[in-house]
C-alpha cells in the first residue's frame, strides 16, 4: 500500500457561541481536514485545529505546511511505516497540528487496511471512557449554566474550568460551580498561563479548598523559576499542556520540575507520539489526561480512540465534549455522550465517514 495523494482542506463551521480562555478565544471551527488516499483506494482523515496562541499555526499555514512540506515526503510512502514517516516528517520543526492530523490520517488508513478500529490497534484498554467537559470563561452564572446543562443532559461529572483572569472572578466561578454541582463531581482548572507566579501560588491553595484536583498551566513555564516555585508550593498537581507539546518537551518539563502531570492531545502529537508520551509518563509514575484542543467531531473521535487504547488514559475522564459547540460538521455521524461516557467507534480505522455534501458546503477553498 502506497500513499497517492495528500490534501489539506480548510473548513469553516459556525459555533453556537464563542469559547474563551485566558490565552484566546474561538468563534468558529476553522479547522483543516487532512485527507490521505492510497493506491488501493483507501482514504484516511485527520483534523488540524489552528491554535495560533499555542503553536503559532493558522489555517493557511497548516494548508501550506501539509501541501508544500509534508505531502512530498508522504507520497509514495507505505502508511504502515509510521516510524520511518515520523522521522522523515521530523526534519521540519513545529507545525504541531498539521503533523498531528497527518499521523491520525495514517492510523485511520492502517486501521482500515487491517479491518480494526484504531483503539484496538493501540491496545484496546476500554470500549468507552468517562467524559470531561471544558467550561469556557464567562460570568460565574454562565459557567454554572454550561456545567449544569452538561450534567443534566449528558450525565457528565468531570469539568475542567477555565481560569487565569482576575483571581477573585476565577474563585467566584469555582465556588459557584462547587455549590451548584455538589461534592461528587470532579473539578480541575486550566489557567492557560494567565497568572503570574505569585498569583498562581495563592490560586493553587484557594482552588484546593474547593477540592479542585489539578491545575493546568497556571503561569508561563518560560518563567522558569516562577513555575518551579508554583509547582513546589501547589497542594494540587500542576499539569503541563501548551508547555509540553512534544515527547522531548514532556521529558524536559518533568525532569526540570515544571509539571507533575501531562495533558496529552491527539491534535498535536497524533496517535504515535501521544502513545510515546503516555509510555514515558507511565514509566515515571506521572499521570496523563487526554486534553481537548477545542477539537471538532473528527478530532473528538480520535481523542476517544486514543483514550480507549491506553490504560493510563482510560482511567481519568477524557475531554471530549467541546464539539457540542459546533452547529454541524462534515461527519455523517457525530460523536455521542451518553450517561457521561464517550464510546470508541467500532468501525475499522477511525470508523468515520465524511459527508460529501457537508464537505462541499463547509470547505472555504472553493
Ligand atoms: C486547553 O486545554 O488549553 C485552549 C486553547 C488551546 O490551545 O487548547 C485549549 C484547551
Ligand atoms: Mg490546557
Coordinates of N, CA, C and O in Angstrom, one line a residue, residues 34-194:
X34 N -7.4 16.9 6.9 CA -6.3 16.3 6.1 C -6.8 15.0 5.5 O -7.4 14.2 6.3
X35 N -6.7 14.8 4.2 CA -7.2 13.6 3.6 C -6.1 12.9 2.8 O -5.5 13.5 1.9
X36 N -5.8 11.7 3.2 CA -4.7 10.9 2.5 C -5.3 9.7 1.8 O -6.0 8.9 2.4
X37 N -5.0 9.6 0.5 CA -5.5 8.4 -0.2 C -4.4 7.5 -0.6 O -3.2 8.0 -0.8
X38 N -4.7 6.2 -0.8 CA -3.6 5.3 -1.1 C -3.9 4.7 -2.5 O -5.0 4.8 -3.1
X39 N -2.9 4.0 -3.0 CA -3.0 3.4 -4.4 C -4.1 2.3 -4.4 O -4.5 2.0 -5.5
X40 N -4.4 1.8 -3.3 CA -5.5 0.7 -3.3 C -6.9 1.3 -2.9 O -7.8 0.6 -2.5
X41 N -7.0 2.6 -2.9 CA -8.3 3.2 -2.8 C -8.8 3.5 -1.4 O -9.9 4.0 -1.2
X42 N -7.9 3.3 -0.4 CA -8.3 3.7 1.0 C -8.2 5.2 1.2 O -7.3 5.8 0.6
X43 N -9.0 5.8 2.1 CA -9.0 7.2 2.3 C -8.9 7.4 3.9 O -9.8 6.9 4.6
X44 N -7.8 8.0 4.3 CA -7.7 8.3 5.8 C -7.9 9.8 6.1 O -7.5 10.6 5.2
X45 N -8.4 10.1 7.3 CA -8.7 11.5 7.6 C -8.1 11.9 8.9 O -8.0 11.1 9.9
X46 N -7.7 13.2 9.1 CA -7.3 13.8 10.3 C -7.8 15.2 10.3 O -8.0 15.8 9.3
X47 N -7.8 15.8 11.5 CA -8.3 17.2 11.6 C -7.3 18.0 12.4 O -6.8 17.7 13.4
X48 N -6.9 19.2 11.8 CA -6.0 20.1 12.4 C -6.7 21.4 12.8 O -7.1 22.1 11.9
X49 N -6.8 21.6 14.1 CA -7.4 22.9 14.5 C -6.3 24.0 14.7 O -5.3 23.8 15.4
X50 N -6.3 25.1 14.0 CA -5.3 26.1 14.1 C -5.4 26.8 15.5 O -6.5 27.3 15.8
X51 N -4.3 26.8 16.2 CA -4.3 27.4 17.5 C -3.1 28.3 17.6 O -2.1 28.0 18.2
X52 N -3.2 29.5 17.0 CA -2.0 30.4 16.9 C -1.4 30.7 18.3 O -0.2 30.9 18.4
X53 N -2.3 30.9 19.3 CA -1.8 31.2 20.6 C -1.0 30.1 21.3 O -0.4 30.3 22.4
X54 N -1.1 28.9 20.7 CA -0.4 27.8 21.3 C 0.8 27.3 20.4 O 1.9 27.0 20.9
X55 N 0.5 27.2 19.1 CA 1.5 26.6 18.2 C 2.0 27.6 17.1 O 2.8 27.2 16.3
X56 N 1.3 28.7 17.1 CA 1.7 29.7 16.0 C 1.1 29.4 14.7 O 1.4 30.0 13.7
X57 N 0.3 28.3 14.6 CA -0.3 27.9 13.3 C -1.6 28.6 13.0 O -2.4 28.9 13.9
X58 N -1.8 28.9 11.7 CA -3.1 29.3 11.2 C -3.7 28.3 10.2 O -2.9 27.4 9.8
X59 N -4.9 28.4 9.8 CA -5.5 27.5 8.8 C -4.6 27.6 7.5 O -4.2 26.5 6.9
X60 N -4.2 28.8 7.1 CA -3.4 28.9 5.9 C -2.0 28.3 6.1 O -1.5 27.7 5.2
X61 N -1.4 28.4 7.3 CA -0.1 27.9 7.5 C -0.2 26.3 7.5 O 0.7 25.7 7.0
X62 N -1.3 25.8 8.1 CA -1.4 24.3 8.1 C -1.6 23.8 6.7 O -0.9 22.8 6.3
X63 N -2.4 24.5 5.9 CA -2.6 24.0 4.5 C -1.2 24.1 3.7 O -0.9 23.1 3.1
X64 N -0.5 25.2 3.9 CA 0.8 25.3 3.2 C 1.8 24.2 3.7 O 2.5 23.6 2.9
X65 N 1.8 24.0 5.1 CA 2.8 23.0 5.6 C 2.5 21.6 5.1 O 3.4 20.9 4.7
X66 N 1.2 21.3 5.1 CA 0.8 19.9 4.6 C 1.1 19.8 3.1 O 1.8 18.8 2.6
X67 N 0.7 20.8 2.3 CA 0.9 20.7 0.9 C 2.4 20.8 0.5 O 2.8 20.0 -0.4
X68 N 3.1 21.8 1.0 CA 4.4 22.1 0.5 C 5.6 21.3 1.2 O 6.6 21.0 0.6
X69 N 5.4 21.0 2.5 CA 6.5 20.4 3.3 C 6.2 18.9 3.5 O 7.1 18.1 3.3
X70 N 5.0 18.5 3.9 CA 4.8 17.2 4.3 C 4.3 16.2 3.2 O 4.8 15.1 3.1
X71 N 3.5 16.7 2.3 CA 3.0 15.9 1.2 C 4.1 15.3 0.3 O 4.1 14.1 0.1
X72 N 5.1 16.1 0.0 CA 6.2 15.5 -0.8 C 6.9 14.3 -0.1 O 7.4 13.4 -0.8
X73 N 7.0 14.4 1.2 CA 7.6 13.3 2.0 C 6.7 12.1 2.0 O 7.2 11.0 2.0
X74 N 5.4 12.3 2.1 CA 4.5 11.2 2.3 C 4.2 10.5 1.0 O 4.0 9.2 1.0
X75 N 4.1 11.2 -0.1 CA 3.7 10.5 -1.4 C 4.7 9.4 -1.7 O 5.9 9.6 -1.7
X76 N 4.1 8.2 -1.9 CA 4.9 7.0 -2.3 C 5.3 6.2 -1.0 O 5.7 5.1 -1.2
X77 N 5.1 6.8 0.2 CA 5.4 6.0 1.4 C 4.3 5.0 1.7 O 3.2 5.1 1.3
X78 N 4.7 4.0 2.5 CA 3.7 3.0 3.0 C 3.2 3.4 4.4 O 4.0 3.6 5.3
X79 N 1.9 3.6 4.5 CA 1.4 4.1 5.8 C 1.7 3.3 7.0 O 1.7 3.7 8.1
X80 N 2.0 2.0 6.7 CA 2.4 1.1 7.9 C 3.8 1.5 8.4 O 4.1 1.2 9.6
X81 N 4.6 2.2 7.6 CA 5.9 2.5 8.0 C 5.9 3.9 8.8 O 6.6 4.8 8.5
X82 N 5.1 3.9 9.9 CA 4.8 5.1 10.6 C 6.1 5.7 11.2 O 6.3 6.9 11.4
X83 N 7.0 4.8 11.7 CA 8.2 5.3 12.4 C 9.1 5.9 11.4 O 9.8 6.9 11.7
X84 N 9.2 5.3 10.2 CA 10.1 6.0 9.1 C 9.5 7.3 8.7 O 10.2 8.3 8.6
X85 N 8.1 7.3 8.6 CA 7.5 8.6 8.2 C 7.7 9.6 9.3 O 8.0 10.8 9.0
X86 N 7.5 9.2 10.5 CA 7.7 10.1 11.6 C 9.1 10.8 11.6 O 9.2 12.0 11.7
X87 N 10.1 10.0 11.3 CA 11.5 10.5 11.3 C 11.6 11.5 10.1 O 12.3 12.5 10.2
X88 N 11.0 11.1 9.0 CA 11.1 12.0 7.8 C 10.4 13.3 8.0 O 10.9 14.4 7.6
X89 N 9.2 13.3 8.6 CA 8.5 14.5 8.8 C 9.2 15.4 9.9 O 9.1 16.6 9.8
X90 N 9.9 14.7 10.8 CA 10.5 15.5 11.9 C 11.7 16.4 11.4 O 12.2 17.2 12.1
X91 N 12.0 16.2 10.1 CA 13.1 17.1 9.6 C 12.5 18.6 9.5 O 13.3 19.5 9.4
X92 N 11.2 18.7 9.5 CA 10.6 20.0 9.6 C 10.2 20.2 11.1 O 9.6 19.3 11.6
X93 N 10.5 21.3 11.7 CA 10.2 21.6 13.1 C 8.8 22.1 13.2 O 8.2 22.6 12.2
X94 N 8.3 22.1 14.4 CA 7.0 22.8 14.8 C 5.8 22.3 13.9 O 5.8 21.1 13.6
X95 N 4.9 23.1 13.5 CA 3.7 22.7 12.7 C 3.0 21.5 13.4 O 2.6 20.6 12.7
X96 N 2.8 21.7 14.7 CA 2.3 20.5 15.5 C 0.9 20.0 15.1 O 0.7 18.8 15.0
X97 N 0.0 20.9 14.8 CA -1.4 20.5 14.5 C -1.4 19.8 13.1 O -2.1 18.8 12.8
X98 N -0.6 20.4 12.1 CA -0.5 19.8 10.8 C 0.1 18.4 10.9 O -0.5 17.4 10.3
X99 N 1.1 18.2 11.7 CA 1.8 16.9 11.8 C 0.8 15.9 12.6 O 0.7 14.7 12.2
X100 N 0.1 16.4 13.6 CA -0.8 15.5 14.3 C -1.9 15.0 13.4 O -2.2 13.8 13.5
X101 N -2.5 15.9 12.6 CA -3.6 15.4 11.7 C -3.1 14.4 10.7 O -3.8 13.4 10.4
X102 N -1.8 14.6 10.2 CA -1.3 13.6 9.3 C -1.2 12.2 10.0 O -1.5 11.2 9.4
X103 N -0.7 12.2 11.2 CA -0.5 10.9 11.9 C -1.8 10.3 12.1 O -2.0 9.0 12.0
X104 N -2.8 11.0 12.5 CA -4.2 10.5 12.7 C -4.7 9.8 11.4 O -5.2 8.7 11.4
X105 N -4.5 10.5 10.3 CA -5.0 10.0 9.0 C -4.2 8.7 8.6 O -4.8 7.8 8.1
X106 N -2.9 8.6 9.0 CA -2.2 7.4 8.7 C -2.7 6.2 9.5 O -2.9 5.1 9.0
X107 N -3.0 6.5 10.8 CA -3.6 5.4 11.6 C -5.0 5.0 11.1 O -5.4 3.8 11.2
X108 N -5.7 6.0 10.6 CA -7.0 5.7 10.0 C -6.9 4.7 8.9 O -7.6 3.7 8.7
X109 N -5.8 5.0 8.0 CA -5.6 4.1 6.9 C -5.1 2.7 7.4 O -5.6 1.7 6.8
X110 N -4.2 2.7 8.3 CA -3.7 1.4 8.8 C -4.9 0.5 9.4 O -5.0 -0.7 9.2
X111 N -5.7 1.2 10.2 CA -6.9 0.5 10.8 C -7.8 -0.1 9.7 O -8.3 -1.2 9.8
X112 N -8.0 0.8 8.7 CA -8.9 0.3 7.6 C -8.2 -0.9 6.9 O -8.9 -1.9 6.5
X113 N -6.9 -0.8 6.6 CA -6.2 -1.9 5.9 C -6.3 -3.2 6.7 O -6.3 -4.3 6.2
X114 N -6.2 -3.1 8.1 CA -6.2 -4.3 9.0 C -7.7 -4.7 9.3 O -7.8 -5.7 10.0
X115 N -8.7 -3.9 9.0 CA -10.0 -4.2 9.4 C -10.2 -4.0 10.9 O -11.1 -4.7 11.5
X116 N -9.4 -3.2 11.6 CA -9.5 -3.0 13.0 C -9.7 -1.5 13.4 O -9.0 -0.7 12.8
X117 N -10.5 -1.2 14.4 CA -10.5 0.2 14.9 C -9.2 0.6 15.5 O -8.5 -0.2 16.1
X118 N -8.9 1.9 15.5 CA -7.6 2.4 16.0 C -7.5 2.1 17.5 O -6.4 1.7 17.9
X119 N -8.5 2.2 18.3 CA -8.3 2.0 19.7 C -7.9 0.5 20.0 O -7.3 0.2 21.0
X120 N -8.3 -0.4 19.1 CA -7.9 -1.8 19.3 C -6.4 -1.9 18.9 O -5.7 -2.6 19.6
X121 N -6.0 -1.3 17.8 CA -4.6 -1.3 17.4 C -3.7 -0.7 18.5 O -2.6 -1.1 18.7
X122 N -4.3 0.3 19.2 CA -3.5 1.0 20.3 C -3.4 0.2 21.6 O -2.6 0.6 22.5
X123 N -4.2 -0.8 21.7 CA -4.1 -1.6 22.9 C -5.4 -2.0 23.6 O -5.4 -2.8 24.5
X124 N -6.5 -1.4 23.1 CA -7.8 -1.8 23.5 C -8.0 -1.9 25.0 O -8.3 -3.0 25.6
X125 N -7.7 -0.8 25.7 CA -7.8 -0.8 27.2 C -9.3 -0.7 27.6 O -9.7 -1.2 28.7
X126 N -10.2 -0.1 26.8 CA -11.6 0.1 27.1 C -12.4 0.3 25.9 O -11.8 0.6 24.8
X127 N -13.7 0.1 26.0 CA -14.6 0.4 24.9 C -15.2 1.8 25.0 O -15.7 2.3 24.0
X128 N -15.2 2.3 26.2 CA -15.7 3.7 26.4 C -15.0 4.3 27.6 O -14.4 3.6 28.4
X129 N -15.1 5.6 27.7 CA -14.4 6.3 28.8 C -15.3 7.4 29.4 O -16.3 7.9 28.7
X130 N -15.1 7.8 30.6 CA -15.8 8.9 31.2 C -15.5 10.2 30.5 O -14.3 10.4 30.1
X131 N -16.4 11.0 30.3 CA -16.2 12.3 29.5 C -16.0 13.4 30.5 O -16.7 13.5 31.6
X132 N -15.1 14.3 30.2 CA -14.9 15.6 31.0 C -15.3 16.7 30.1 O -15.0 16.7 28.9
X133 N -15.9 17.7 30.7 CA -16.3 18.9 29.9 C -15.5 20.1 30.2 O -15.3 20.4 31.4
X134 N -15.0 20.8 29.2 CA -14.2 22.0 29.5 C -15.1 23.2 29.4 O -15.8 23.5 28.5
X135 N -15.2 24.0 30.6 CA -16.0 25.1 30.7 C -15.3 26.4 30.3 O -14.3 26.7 31.0
X136 N -15.7 27.1 29.3 CA -15.0 28.3 28.9 C -15.2 29.5 29.9 O -16.1 29.4 30.7
X137 N -14.4 30.5 29.7 CA -14.6 31.7 30.6 C -15.9 32.4 30.3 O -16.3 32.5 29.1
X138 N -16.5 32.9 31.4 CA -17.7 33.6 31.2 C -18.0 34.2 32.6 O -17.2 34.1 33.5
X139 N -19.2 34.7 32.8 CA -19.6 35.1 34.2 C -19.8 33.8 35.0 O -20.1 32.7 34.4
X140 N -19.7 33.9 36.3 CA -19.9 32.7 37.1 C -21.3 32.0 36.7 O -21.3 30.8 36.6
X141 N -22.3 32.8 36.5 CA -23.6 32.1 36.3 C -23.6 31.5 34.9 O -24.2 30.4 34.7
X142 N -22.9 32.1 33.9 CA -22.9 31.4 32.6 C -22.1 30.1 32.7 O -22.5 29.1 32.1
X143 N -21.0 30.1 33.5 CA -20.2 28.9 33.6 C -21.0 27.8 34.3 O -20.9 26.6 33.9
X144 N -21.7 28.2 35.3 CA -22.5 27.2 36.1 C -23.6 26.7 35.1 O -23.9 25.4 35.1
X145 N -24.3 27.5 34.3 CA -25.3 27.1 33.4 C -24.8 26.0 32.5 O -25.4 25.0 32.2
X146 N -23.6 26.3 31.9 CA -23.0 25.3 31.0 C -22.8 24.0 31.7 O -23.1 22.9 31.1
X147 N -22.2 24.0 32.9 CA -21.9 22.8 33.6 C -23.2 22.0 33.9 O -23.3 20.8 33.8
X148 N -24.2 22.7 34.4 CA -25.4 22.1 34.8 C -26.1 21.4 33.6 O -26.6 20.3 33.7
X149 N -26.0 22.1 32.5 CA -26.6 21.5 31.3 C -25.9 20.2 30.9 O -26.5 19.2 30.6
X150 N -24.6 20.3 31.0 CA -23.8 19.1 30.6 C -24.1 17.9 31.6 O -24.0 16.8 31.2
X151 N -24.3 18.3 32.8 CA -24.6 17.3 33.9 C -26.0 16.7 33.7 O -26.2 15.5 33.6
X152 N -27.0 17.6 33.5 CA -28.4 17.1 33.4 C -28.6 16.4 32.1 O -29.2 15.3 32.1
X153 N -28.1 16.9 31.0 CA -28.4 16.4 29.7 C -27.5 15.2 29.3 O -28.0 14.3 28.6
X154 N -26.2 15.3 29.6 CA -25.3 14.3 29.2 C -24.7 13.4 30.3 O -23.9 12.5 30.0
X155 N -25.0 13.7 31.5 CA -24.5 12.9 32.7 C -23.0 13.1 33.0 O -22.4 12.3 33.6
X156 N -22.5 14.2 32.5 CA -21.0 14.5 32.7 C -20.8 14.9 34.1 O -21.5 15.7 34.7
X157 N -19.7 14.3 34.7 CA -19.4 14.5 36.1 C -18.0 15.0 36.4 O -17.5 14.9 37.5
X158 N -17.3 15.4 35.3 CA -15.9 15.9 35.5 C -15.9 17.2 34.6 O -16.3 17.2 33.5
X159 N -15.3 18.2 35.2 CA -15.3 19.5 34.5 C -13.9 20.2 34.6 O -13.4 20.3 35.7
X160 N -13.4 20.6 33.5 CA -12.2 21.4 33.5 C -12.6 22.9 33.4 O -13.2 23.3 32.4
X161 N -12.3 23.7 34.4 CA -12.8 25.0 34.5 C -11.7 26.0 34.0 O -10.6 26.0 34.5
X162 N -12.0 26.8 33.0 CA -11.1 27.8 32.5 C -11.0 28.9 33.6 O -12.0 29.5 34.0
X163 N -9.8 29.2 34.0 CA -9.5 30.3 34.9 C -8.3 31.1 34.3 O -8.0 31.0 33.1
X164 N -7.6 31.9 35.1 CA -6.4 32.6 34.7 C -6.7 34.1 34.3 O -5.8 34.7 33.7
X165 N -7.8 34.6 34.7 CA -8.0 36.0 34.6 C -7.8 36.6 35.9 O -6.9 36.3 36.7
X166 N -8.8 37.5 36.3 CA -8.8 38.0 37.6 C -9.1 36.9 38.7 O -10.1 36.2 38.5
X167 N -8.2 36.8 39.7 CA -8.3 35.6 40.6 C -9.7 35.7 41.3 O -10.3 34.6 41.6
X168 N -10.1 36.9 41.7 CA -11.4 36.9 42.5 C -12.5 36.4 41.6 O -13.4 35.6 42.1
X169 N -12.5 36.7 40.4 CA -13.6 36.3 39.5 C -13.4 34.7 39.3 O -14.4 34.0 39.3
X170 N -12.2 34.3 39.1 CA -12.0 32.8 38.9 C -12.5 32.0 40.1 O -13.2 31.0 40.0
X171 N -12.2 32.5 41.3 CA -12.6 31.8 42.5 C -14.1 31.9 42.7 O -14.7 30.9 43.2
X172 N -14.7 33.0 42.3 CA -16.1 33.1 42.4 C -16.8 32.0 41.5 O -17.8 31.4 41.9
X173 N -16.2 31.9 40.3 CA -16.8 30.9 39.4 C -16.7 29.5 40.0 O -17.6 28.7 40.0
X174 N -15.5 29.2 40.5 CA -15.2 27.8 41.0 C -16.1 27.6 42.3 O -16.7 26.5 42.4
X175 N -16.3 28.6 43.1 CA -17.1 28.5 44.3 C -18.6 28.1 43.9 O -19.2 27.2 44.4
X176 N -19.1 28.9 42.9 CA -20.4 28.7 42.4 C -20.6 27.3 41.8 O -21.6 26.6 42.0
X177 N -19.6 26.9 41.0 CA -19.7 25.5 40.4 C -19.7 24.4 41.5 O -20.5 23.5 41.4
X178 N -18.9 24.6 42.5 CA -18.9 23.6 43.5 C -20.2 23.5 44.3 O -20.8 22.5 44.5
X179 N -20.8 24.7 44.5 CA -22.0 24.8 45.2 C -23.2 24.2 44.4 O -24.0 23.4 44.9
X180 N -23.2 24.5 43.1 CA -24.3 24.0 42.3 C -24.2 22.6 42.0 O -25.2 21.9 41.8
X181 N -23.0 22.1 41.8 CA -22.8 20.7 41.3 C -22.6 19.7 42.4 O -22.7 18.5 42.2
X182 N -22.3 20.2 43.6 CA -22.1 19.3 44.7 C -20.7 18.7 44.8 O -19.8 19.0 43.9
X183 N -20.5 17.9 45.8 CA -19.1 17.4 46.1 C -18.7 16.2 45.2 O -17.6 15.8 45.1
X184 N -19.7 15.5 44.6 CA -19.4 14.3 43.9 C -18.7 14.5 42.5 O -18.1 13.6 42.0
X185 N -18.9 15.7 41.9 CA -18.2 15.9 40.6 C -16.8 16.3 40.8 O -16.4 16.9 41.8
X186 N -16.0 16.0 39.7 CA -14.6 16.4 39.8 C -14.5 17.8 39.1 O -15.0 18.0 38.0
X187 N -13.8 18.7 39.7 CA -13.4 20.0 39.1 C -11.9 20.0 39.0 O -11.2 19.8 40.0
X188 N -11.4 20.4 37.9 CA -10.0 20.7 37.8 C -9.9 22.0 37.0 O -10.9 22.4 36.3
X189 N -8.8 22.7 37.0 CA -8.7 24.1 36.5 C -7.6 24.2 35.5 O -6.6 23.5 35.5
X190 N -7.8 25.2 34.5 CA -6.8 25.4 33.5 C -6.7 26.9 33.3 O -7.6 27.6 32.9
X191 N -5.5 27.5 33.7 CA -5.3 29.0 33.6 C -4.7 29.4 32.3 O -4.5 30.6 32.1
X192 N -4.3 28.5 31.4 CA -3.6 28.9 30.1 C -2.6 30.0 30.3 O -2.6 31.0 29.6
X193 N -1.8 29.9 31.3 CA -0.6 30.8 31.6 C -1.1 32.2 32.0 O -0.3 33.1 31.9
X194 N -2.3 32.3 32.4 CA -2.9 33.7 32.6 C -2.4 34.4 33.8 O -2.4 35.6 33.9

